[in-house]
């Protein structure tokens, strides 16, 4: 059974803290994604990666960075957390674009609150 | 710009049929996806359409018209467990997914 896991379901951090969100997939997928989801908005892409040590900015990369040192692991870093980064963060992975349905497999999400 | 439109919320009765519409304007088209997301959970894949027409999968069907930039998800014999948000997403020419805000479906007994 395919699986994407995220390090925490719920996280509370203070303004200015450095925050690490980790995502691991066991499907040997090349592509991994970080989204944030806010009420009334569609999923917004923060960063994605097509390969180890490779990263591309999504639609809203400001205030975030990522790391992909191993194929199965994709980390999202909030360098200095701010209250407007309070959100649900979803990690996803997929094989290779354009092959079959290329559905994205999502992790359970991390609900981050910055106070 | 790229845009996906779907209704914010819909209400239907258990046992009935409901159709959730999605219209899109994107840079190119490499398929349209429907995902289901229960409250507090991750989205899960429901269907994929890349050619015009209807795809049926049990109680759920998805329709696509590329010329009209339009899709719908049809849910039959509604059950209480179908209460969820339904997300429409289009893969553009760069193989990036553009997501709609989702339609919250409320099922009443």
PDB file of C-alpha atoms in Angstrom:
ATOM      1  CA  UNK A   1       0.000   0.000   0.000  1.00  0.00           C
ATOM      2  CA  UNK A   2       1.433   3.345  -1.053  1.00  0.00           C
ATOM      3  CA  UNK A   3       2.290   5.699   1.704  1.00  0.00           C
ATOM      4  CA  UNK A   4       3.271   9.316   2.262  1.00  0.00           C
ATOM      5  CA  UNK A   5       3.995  10.283   5.836  1.00  0.00           C
ATOM      6  CA  UNK A   6       4.532  13.647   7.447  1.00  0.00           C
ATOM      7  CA  UNK A   7       6.468  14.219  10.643  1.00  0.00           C
ATOM      8  CA  UNK A   8       3.693  15.911  12.622  1.00  0.00           C
ATOM      9  CA  UNK A   9      -0.099  16.217  12.406  1.00  0.00           C
ATOM     10  CA  UNK A  10      -0.238  19.305  14.586  1.00  0.00           C
ATOM     11  CA  UNK A  11       2.468  21.843  15.358  1.00  0.00           C
ATOM     12  CA  UNK A  12       2.455  25.087  17.334  1.00  0.00           C
ATOM     13  CA  UNK A  13       5.406  27.446  16.945  1.00  0.00           C
ATOM     14  CA  UNK A  14       6.239  30.980  17.966  1.00  0.00           C
ATOM     15  CA  UNK A  15       6.866  33.865  15.586  1.00  0.00           C
ATOM     16  CA  UNK A  16      10.486  33.930  14.464  1.00  0.00           C
ATOM     17  CA  UNK A  17      11.172  30.241  15.124  1.00  0.00           C
ATOM     18  CA  UNK A  18      12.718  28.034  12.458  1.00  0.00           C
ATOM     19  CA  UNK A  19      10.319  25.250  11.555  1.00  0.00           C
ATOM     20  CA  UNK A  20      11.040  21.952   9.824  1.00  0.00           C
ATOM     21  CA  UNK A  21       8.305  19.881   8.204  1.00  0.00           C
ATOM     22  CA  UNK A  22       9.358  16.490   6.933  1.00  0.00           C
ATOM     23  CA  UNK A  23       7.757  14.245   4.347  1.00  0.00           C
ATOM     24  CA  UNK A  24       8.690  10.689   3.429  1.00  0.00           C
ATOM     25  CA  UNK A  25       7.280   8.514   0.634  1.00  0.00           C
ATOM     26  CA  UNK A  26       7.870   4.812   0.131  1.00  0.00           C
ATOM     27  CA  UNK A  27       6.827   4.549  -3.513  1.00  0.00           C
ATOM     28  CA  UNK A  28      10.158   5.406  -5.158  1.00  0.00           C
ATOM     29  CA  UNK A  29       8.503   8.447  -6.733  1.00  0.00           C
ATOM     30  CA  UNK A  30      10.670  10.998  -8.486  1.00  0.00           C
ATOM     31  CA  UNK A  31       8.440  13.996  -7.856  1.00  0.00           C
ATOM     32  CA  UNK A  32       7.556  15.518  -4.523  1.00  0.00           C
ATOM     33  CA  UNK A  33       5.534  18.613  -3.699  1.00  0.00           C
ATOM     34  CA  UNK A  34       4.729  20.897  -0.801  1.00  0.00           C
ATOM     35  CA  UNK A  35       1.375  22.691  -0.744  1.00  0.00           C
ATOM     36  CA  UNK A  36      -0.432  24.851   1.715  1.00  0.00           C
ATOM     37  CA  UNK A  37      -4.198  24.776   2.014  1.00  0.00           C
ATOM     38  CA  UNK A  38      -6.233  27.659   3.394  1.00  0.00           C
ATOM     39  CA  UNK A  39     -10.034  28.019   3.633  1.00  0.00           C
ATOM     40  CA  UNK A  40     -11.603  29.299   0.421  1.00  0.00           C
ATOM     41  CA  UNK A  41      -8.411  28.854  -1.570  1.00  0.00           C
ATOM     42  CA  UNK A  42      -7.234  25.999  -3.732  1.00  0.00           C
ATOM     43  CA  UNK A  43      -4.095  24.107  -2.897  1.00  0.00           C
ATOM     44  CA  UNK A  44      -1.173  26.430  -3.484  1.00  0.00           C
ATOM     45  CA  UNK A  45       2.170  25.038  -4.522  1.00  0.00           C
ATOM     46  CA  UNK A  46       5.119  26.201  -2.437  1.00  0.00           C
ATOM     47  CA  UNK A  47       8.002  24.157  -3.855  1.00  0.00           C
ATOM     48  CA  UNK A  48       8.468  20.956  -5.792  1.00  0.00           C
ATOM     49  CA  UNK A  49      11.314  18.633  -6.642  1.00  0.00           C
ATOM     50  CA  UNK A  50      11.832  16.351  -9.611  1.00  0.00           C
ATOM     51  CA  UNK A  51      14.962  14.663  -8.342  1.00  0.00           C
ATOM     52  CA  UNK A  52      17.382  14.458  -5.462  1.00  0.00           C
ATOM     53  CA  UNK A  53      19.039  17.813  -4.699  1.00  0.00           C
ATOM     54  CA  UNK A  54      16.768  19.469  -7.240  1.00  0.00           C
ATOM     55  CA  UNK A  55      14.119  22.055  -6.326  1.00  0.00           C
ATOM     56  CA  UNK A  56      11.831  24.413  -8.151  1.00  0.00           C
ATOM     57  CA  UNK A  57       9.791  27.314  -6.817  1.00  0.00           C
ATOM     58  CA  UNK A  58       6.057  27.014  -6.950  1.00  0.00           C
ATOM     59  CA  UNK A  59       3.510  29.796  -6.782  1.00  0.00           C
ATOM     60  CA  UNK A  60       4.225  31.010  -3.228  1.00  0.00           C
ATOM     61  CA  UNK A  61       7.851  30.233  -2.245  1.00  0.00           C
ATOM     62  CA  UNK A  62       8.481  33.399  -0.234  1.00  0.00           C
ATOM     63  CA  UNK A  63       9.399  32.646   3.365  1.00  0.00           C
ATOM     64  CA  UNK A  64      10.047  28.969   2.655  1.00  0.00           C
ATOM     65  CA  UNK A  65      12.921  26.784   1.562  1.00  0.00           C
ATOM     66  CA  UNK A  66      13.210  23.053   0.880  1.00  0.00           C
ATOM     67  CA  UNK A  67      15.713  20.263   0.982  1.00  0.00           C
ATOM     68  CA  UNK A  68      15.817  16.947  -0.846  1.00  0.00           C
ATOM     69  CA  UNK A  69      18.936  15.016   0.089  1.00  0.00           C
ATOM     70  CA  UNK A  70      17.375  11.593  -0.481  1.00  0.00           C
ATOM     71  CA  UNK A  71      14.810  10.478  -3.027  1.00  0.00           C
ATOM     72  CA  UNK A  72      12.244   9.481  -0.441  1.00  0.00           C
ATOM     73  CA  UNK A  73      12.464  12.577   1.767  1.00  0.00           C
ATOM     74  CA  UNK A  74      11.420  16.167   1.069  1.00  0.00           C
ATOM     75  CA  UNK A  75      11.663  18.760   3.808  1.00  0.00           C
ATOM     76  CA  UNK A  76       9.977  22.149   4.022  1.00  0.00           C
ATOM     77  CA  UNK A  77      11.692  24.817   6.094  1.00  0.00           C
ATOM     78  CA  UNK A  78      10.180  28.016   7.428  1.00  0.00           C
ATOM     79  CA  UNK A  79      13.247  30.126   8.091  1.00  0.00           C
ATOM     80  CA  UNK A  80      11.475  32.528  10.457  1.00  0.00           C
ATOM     81  CA  UNK A  81       7.876  31.586  11.090  1.00  0.00           C
ATOM     82  CA  UNK A  82       5.253  34.297  10.867  1.00  0.00           C
ATOM     83  CA  UNK A  83       1.566  34.295  11.779  1.00  0.00           C
ATOM     84  CA  UNK A  84       0.542  34.406   8.097  1.00  0.00           C
ATOM     85  CA  UNK A  85       2.159  30.996   7.688  1.00  0.00           C
ATOM     86  CA  UNK A  86      -0.462  29.441   9.925  1.00  0.00           C
ATOM     87  CA  UNK A  87      -1.989  26.863   7.600  1.00  0.00           C
ATOM     88  CA  UNK A  88      -2.437  23.223   6.667  1.00  0.00           C
ATOM     89  CA  UNK A  89       0.663  21.918   4.899  1.00  0.00           C
ATOM     90  CA  UNK A  90       0.304  18.974   2.562  1.00  0.00           C
ATOM     91  CA  UNK A  91       3.072  16.929   1.027  1.00  0.00           C
ATOM     92  CA  UNK A  92       2.461  14.907  -2.137  1.00  0.00           C
ATOM     93  CA  UNK A  93       4.395  12.672  -4.484  1.00  0.00           C
ATOM     94  CA  UNK A  94       3.942  11.333  -7.971  1.00  0.00           C
ATOM     95  CA  UNK A  95       5.857   9.139 -10.369  1.00  0.00           C
ATOM     96  CA  UNK A  96       6.632  11.040 -13.567  1.00  0.00           C
ATOM     97  CA  UNK A  97       4.347  13.618 -15.205  1.00  0.00           C
ATOM     98  CA  UNK A  98       2.580  12.469 -18.303  1.00  0.00           C
ATOM     99  CA  UNK A  99       2.654   8.779 -17.467  1.00  0.00           C
ATOM    100  CA  UNK A 100      -0.751   7.275 -16.883  1.00  0.00           C
ATOM    101  CA  UNK A 101      -3.039   9.183 -14.580  1.00  0.00           C
ATOM    102  CA  UNK A 102      -0.091  10.604 -12.672  1.00  0.00           C
ATOM    103  CA  UNK A 103      -2.260  10.974  -9.589  1.00  0.00           C
ATOM    104  CA  UNK A 104      -0.682  12.663  -6.622  1.00  0.00           C
ATOM    105  CA  UNK A 105      -0.481  10.773  -3.350  1.00  0.00           C
ATOM    106  CA  UNK A 106      -0.864  12.991  -0.342  1.00  0.00           C
ATOM    107  CA  UNK A 107       0.381  12.780   3.196  1.00  0.00           C
ATOM    108  CA  UNK A 108      -2.053  13.332   6.097  1.00  0.00           C
ATOM    109  CA  UNK A 109      -1.078  17.000   6.432  1.00  0.00           C
ATOM    110  CA  UNK A 110       0.468  19.114   9.157  1.00  0.00           C
ATOM    111  CA  UNK A 111      -1.673  21.795  10.729  1.00  0.00           C
ATOM    112  CA  UNK A 112       0.792  24.506  11.733  1.00  0.00           C
ATOM    113  CA  UNK A 113      -0.174  27.328  14.063  1.00  0.00           C
ATOM    114  CA  UNK A 114       2.227  30.231  14.501  1.00  0.00           C
ATOM    115  CA  UNK A 115       1.538  32.393  17.529  1.00  0.00           C
TER     116      UNK A 115
ATOM    117  CA  UNK B   1      -4.071  33.856 -15.846  1.00  0.00           C
ATOM    118  CA  UNK B   2      -5.018  30.307 -15.002  1.00  0.00           C
ATOM    119  CA  UNK B   3      -8.292  29.727 -13.237  1.00  0.00           C
ATOM    120  CA  UNK B   4     -10.434  26.884 -11.950  1.00  0.00           C
ATOM    121  CA  UNK B   5     -14.007  27.609 -10.854  1.00  0.00           C
ATOM    122  CA  UNK B   6     -16.280  25.347  -8.849  1.00  0.00           C
ATOM    123  CA  UNK B   7     -19.170  26.057  -6.486  1.00  0.00           C
ATOM    124  CA  UNK B   8     -18.200  26.695  -2.890  1.00  0.00           C
ATOM    125  CA  UNK B   9     -20.856  24.530  -1.288  1.00  0.00           C
ATOM    126  CA  UNK B  10     -23.672  22.185  -2.290  1.00  0.00           C
ATOM    127  CA  UNK B  11     -26.305  20.317  -0.313  1.00  0.00           C
ATOM    128  CA  UNK B  12     -27.971  17.061  -1.326  1.00  0.00           C
ATOM    129  CA  UNK B  13     -30.120  14.348   0.191  1.00  0.00           C
ATOM    130  CA  UNK B  14     -29.024  10.833   1.044  1.00  0.00           C
ATOM    131  CA  UNK B  15     -29.873   8.471  -1.813  1.00  0.00           C
ATOM    132  CA  UNK B  16     -30.106  11.249  -4.390  1.00  0.00           C
ATOM    133  CA  UNK B  17     -27.808  12.288  -7.258  1.00  0.00           C
ATOM    134  CA  UNK B  18     -25.602  15.387  -7.279  1.00  0.00           C
ATOM    135  CA  UNK B  19     -23.491  16.978 -10.021  1.00  0.00           C
ATOM    136  CA  UNK B  20     -20.504  19.144  -9.118  1.00  0.00           C
ATOM    137  CA  UNK B  21     -19.318  21.382 -11.948  1.00  0.00           C
ATOM    138  CA  UNK B  22     -15.843  22.646 -12.706  1.00  0.00           C
ATOM    139  CA  UNK B  23     -14.830  25.136 -15.364  1.00  0.00           C
ATOM    140  CA  UNK B  24     -11.249  25.941 -16.192  1.00  0.00           C
ATOM    141  CA  UNK B  25      -8.999  28.265 -18.130  1.00  0.00           C
ATOM    142  CA  UNK B  26      -5.415  27.071 -18.233  1.00  0.00           C
ATOM    143  CA  UNK B  27      -2.261  27.283 -20.303  1.00  0.00           C
ATOM    144  CA  UNK B  28      -2.557  24.002 -22.118  1.00  0.00           C
ATOM    145  CA  UNK B  29      -4.244  20.846 -20.921  1.00  0.00           C
ATOM    146  CA  UNK B  30      -2.842  17.480 -19.897  1.00  0.00           C
ATOM    147  CA  UNK B  31      -5.787  16.096 -18.000  1.00  0.00           C
ATOM    148  CA  UNK B  32      -8.306  16.916 -15.295  1.00  0.00           C
ATOM    149  CA  UNK B  33      -8.430  15.299 -11.882  1.00  0.00           C
ATOM    150  CA  UNK B  34     -11.068  15.016  -9.199  1.00  0.00           C
ATOM    151  CA  UNK B  35     -10.054  14.428  -5.603  1.00  0.00           C
ATOM    152  CA  UNK B  36     -12.130  13.834  -2.487  1.00  0.00           C
ATOM    153  CA  UNK B  37     -11.087  15.365   0.822  1.00  0.00           C
ATOM    154  CA  UNK B  38     -12.805  14.596   4.096  1.00  0.00           C
ATOM    155  CA  UNK B  39     -12.495  17.239   6.781  1.00  0.00           C
ATOM    156  CA  UNK B  40      -9.046  17.195   8.367  1.00  0.00           C
ATOM    157  CA  UNK B  41      -7.748  14.546   6.002  1.00  0.00           C
ATOM    158  CA  UNK B  42      -5.589  14.393   2.885  1.00  0.00           C
ATOM    159  CA  UNK B  43      -7.094  14.554  -0.610  1.00  0.00           C
ATOM    160  CA  UNK B  44      -7.549  11.171  -2.273  1.00  0.00           C
ATOM    161  CA  UNK B  45      -7.744  10.526  -5.991  1.00  0.00           C
ATOM    162  CA  UNK B  46     -11.162   9.894  -7.546  1.00  0.00           C
ATOM    163  CA  UNK B  47     -10.848  10.225 -11.302  1.00  0.00           C
ATOM    164  CA  UNK B  48      -8.821  11.411 -14.261  1.00  0.00           C
ATOM    165  CA  UNK B  49     -10.099  12.591 -17.645  1.00  0.00           C
ATOM    166  CA  UNK B  50      -7.932  13.530 -20.586  1.00  0.00           C
ATOM    167  CA  UNK B  51     -10.318  12.788 -23.466  1.00  0.00           C
ATOM    168  CA  UNK B  52     -13.840  14.102 -23.926  1.00  0.00           C
ATOM    169  CA  UNK B  53     -16.623  12.004 -22.552  1.00  0.00           C
ATOM    170  CA  UNK B  54     -17.821  10.234 -19.475  1.00  0.00           C
ATOM    171  CA  UNK B  55     -15.732   7.978 -17.238  1.00  0.00           C
ATOM    172  CA  UNK B  56     -17.727   5.813 -14.864  1.00  0.00           C
ATOM    173  CA  UNK B  57     -16.376   4.267 -11.708  1.00  0.00           C
ATOM    174  CA  UNK B  58     -19.025   2.719  -9.505  1.00  0.00           C
ATOM    175  CA  UNK B  59     -21.258   5.401  -7.996  1.00  0.00           C
ATOM    176  CA  UNK B  60     -18.984   8.156  -9.264  1.00  0.00           C
ATOM    177  CA  UNK B  61     -18.691   9.399 -12.846  1.00  0.00           C
ATOM    178  CA  UNK B  62     -16.657  12.231 -14.327  1.00  0.00           C
ATOM    179  CA  UNK B  63     -17.309  14.061 -17.559  1.00  0.00           C
ATOM    180  CA  UNK B  64     -15.006  16.254 -19.645  1.00  0.00           C
ATOM    181  CA  UNK B  65     -15.530  18.672 -22.520  1.00  0.00           C
ATOM    182  CA  UNK B  66     -12.199  20.150 -23.539  1.00  0.00           C
ATOM    183  CA  UNK B  67     -13.717  22.547 -26.076  1.00  0.00           C
ATOM    184  CA  UNK B  68     -15.903  24.071 -23.345  1.00  0.00           C
ATOM    185  CA  UNK B  69     -13.289  23.943 -20.587  1.00  0.00           C
ATOM    186  CA  UNK B  70     -15.804  22.080 -18.473  1.00  0.00           C
ATOM    187  CA  UNK B  71     -16.030  19.012 -16.311  1.00  0.00           C
ATOM    188  CA  UNK B  72     -18.457  17.598 -13.808  1.00  0.00           C
ATOM    189  CA  UNK B  73     -18.369  14.945 -11.138  1.00  0.00           C
ATOM    190  CA  UNK B  74     -21.591  12.971 -10.768  1.00  0.00           C
ATOM    191  CA  UNK B  75     -22.280  11.152  -7.527  1.00  0.00           C
ATOM    192  CA  UNK B  76     -25.177   8.681  -7.463  1.00  0.00           C
ATOM    193  CA  UNK B  77     -26.971   6.985  -4.568  1.00  0.00           C
ATOM    194  CA  UNK B  78     -25.486   9.449  -2.146  1.00  0.00           C
ATOM    195  CA  UNK B  79     -24.352   8.162   1.225  1.00  0.00           C
ATOM    196  CA  UNK B  80     -23.609  10.123   4.374  1.00  0.00           C
ATOM    197  CA  UNK B  81     -19.919   9.218   3.994  1.00  0.00           C
ATOM    198  CA  UNK B  82     -19.868  11.195   0.727  1.00  0.00           C
ATOM    199  CA  UNK B  83     -19.965  14.378   2.797  1.00  0.00           C
ATOM    200  CA  UNK B  84     -16.605  15.893   1.912  1.00  0.00           C
ATOM    201  CA  UNK B  85     -14.940  18.516  -0.225  1.00  0.00           C
ATOM    202  CA  UNK B  86     -14.411  17.699  -3.890  1.00  0.00           C
ATOM    203  CA  UNK B  87     -11.393  19.253  -5.555  1.00  0.00           C
ATOM    204  CA  UNK B  88     -11.036  19.811  -9.285  1.00  0.00           C
ATOM    205  CA  UNK B  89      -7.490  20.141 -10.646  1.00  0.00           C
ATOM    206  CA  UNK B  90      -6.157  20.624 -14.170  1.00  0.00           C
ATOM    207  CA  UNK B  91      -2.688  19.668 -15.359  1.00  0.00           C
ATOM    208  CA  UNK B  92      -1.348  22.419 -17.599  1.00  0.00           C
ATOM    209  CA  UNK B  93       1.132  22.281 -20.464  1.00  0.00           C
ATOM    210  CA  UNK B  94       4.053  22.212 -17.992  1.00  0.00           C
ATOM    211  CA  UNK B  95       2.518  19.253 -16.157  1.00  0.00           C
ATOM    212  CA  UNK B  96       1.754  21.466 -13.173  1.00  0.00           C
ATOM    213  CA  UNK B  97      -1.540  20.983 -11.345  1.00  0.00           C
ATOM    214  CA  UNK B  98      -3.813  24.001 -11.032  1.00  0.00           C
ATOM    215  CA  UNK B  99      -6.306  23.489  -8.193  1.00  0.00           C
ATOM    216  CA  UNK B 100      -9.812  24.756  -7.665  1.00  0.00           C
ATOM    217  CA  UNK B 101     -10.841  25.902  -4.185  1.00  0.00           C
ATOM    218  CA  UNK B 102     -13.030  22.839  -3.764  1.00  0.00           C
ATOM    219  CA  UNK B 103     -16.743  22.223  -3.351  1.00  0.00           C
ATOM    220  CA  UNK B 104     -17.995  21.294   0.089  1.00  0.00           C
ATOM    221  CA  UNK B 105     -20.765  18.733  -0.286  1.00  0.00           C
ATOM    222  CA  UNK B 106     -23.208  18.378   2.590  1.00  0.00           C
ATOM    223  CA  UNK B 107     -25.416  15.289   2.638  1.00  0.00           C
ATOM    224  CA  UNK B 108     -28.647  15.458   4.626  1.00  0.00           C
ATOM    225  CA  UNK B 109     -30.615  12.400   5.760  1.00  0.00           C
TER     226      UNK B 109
END
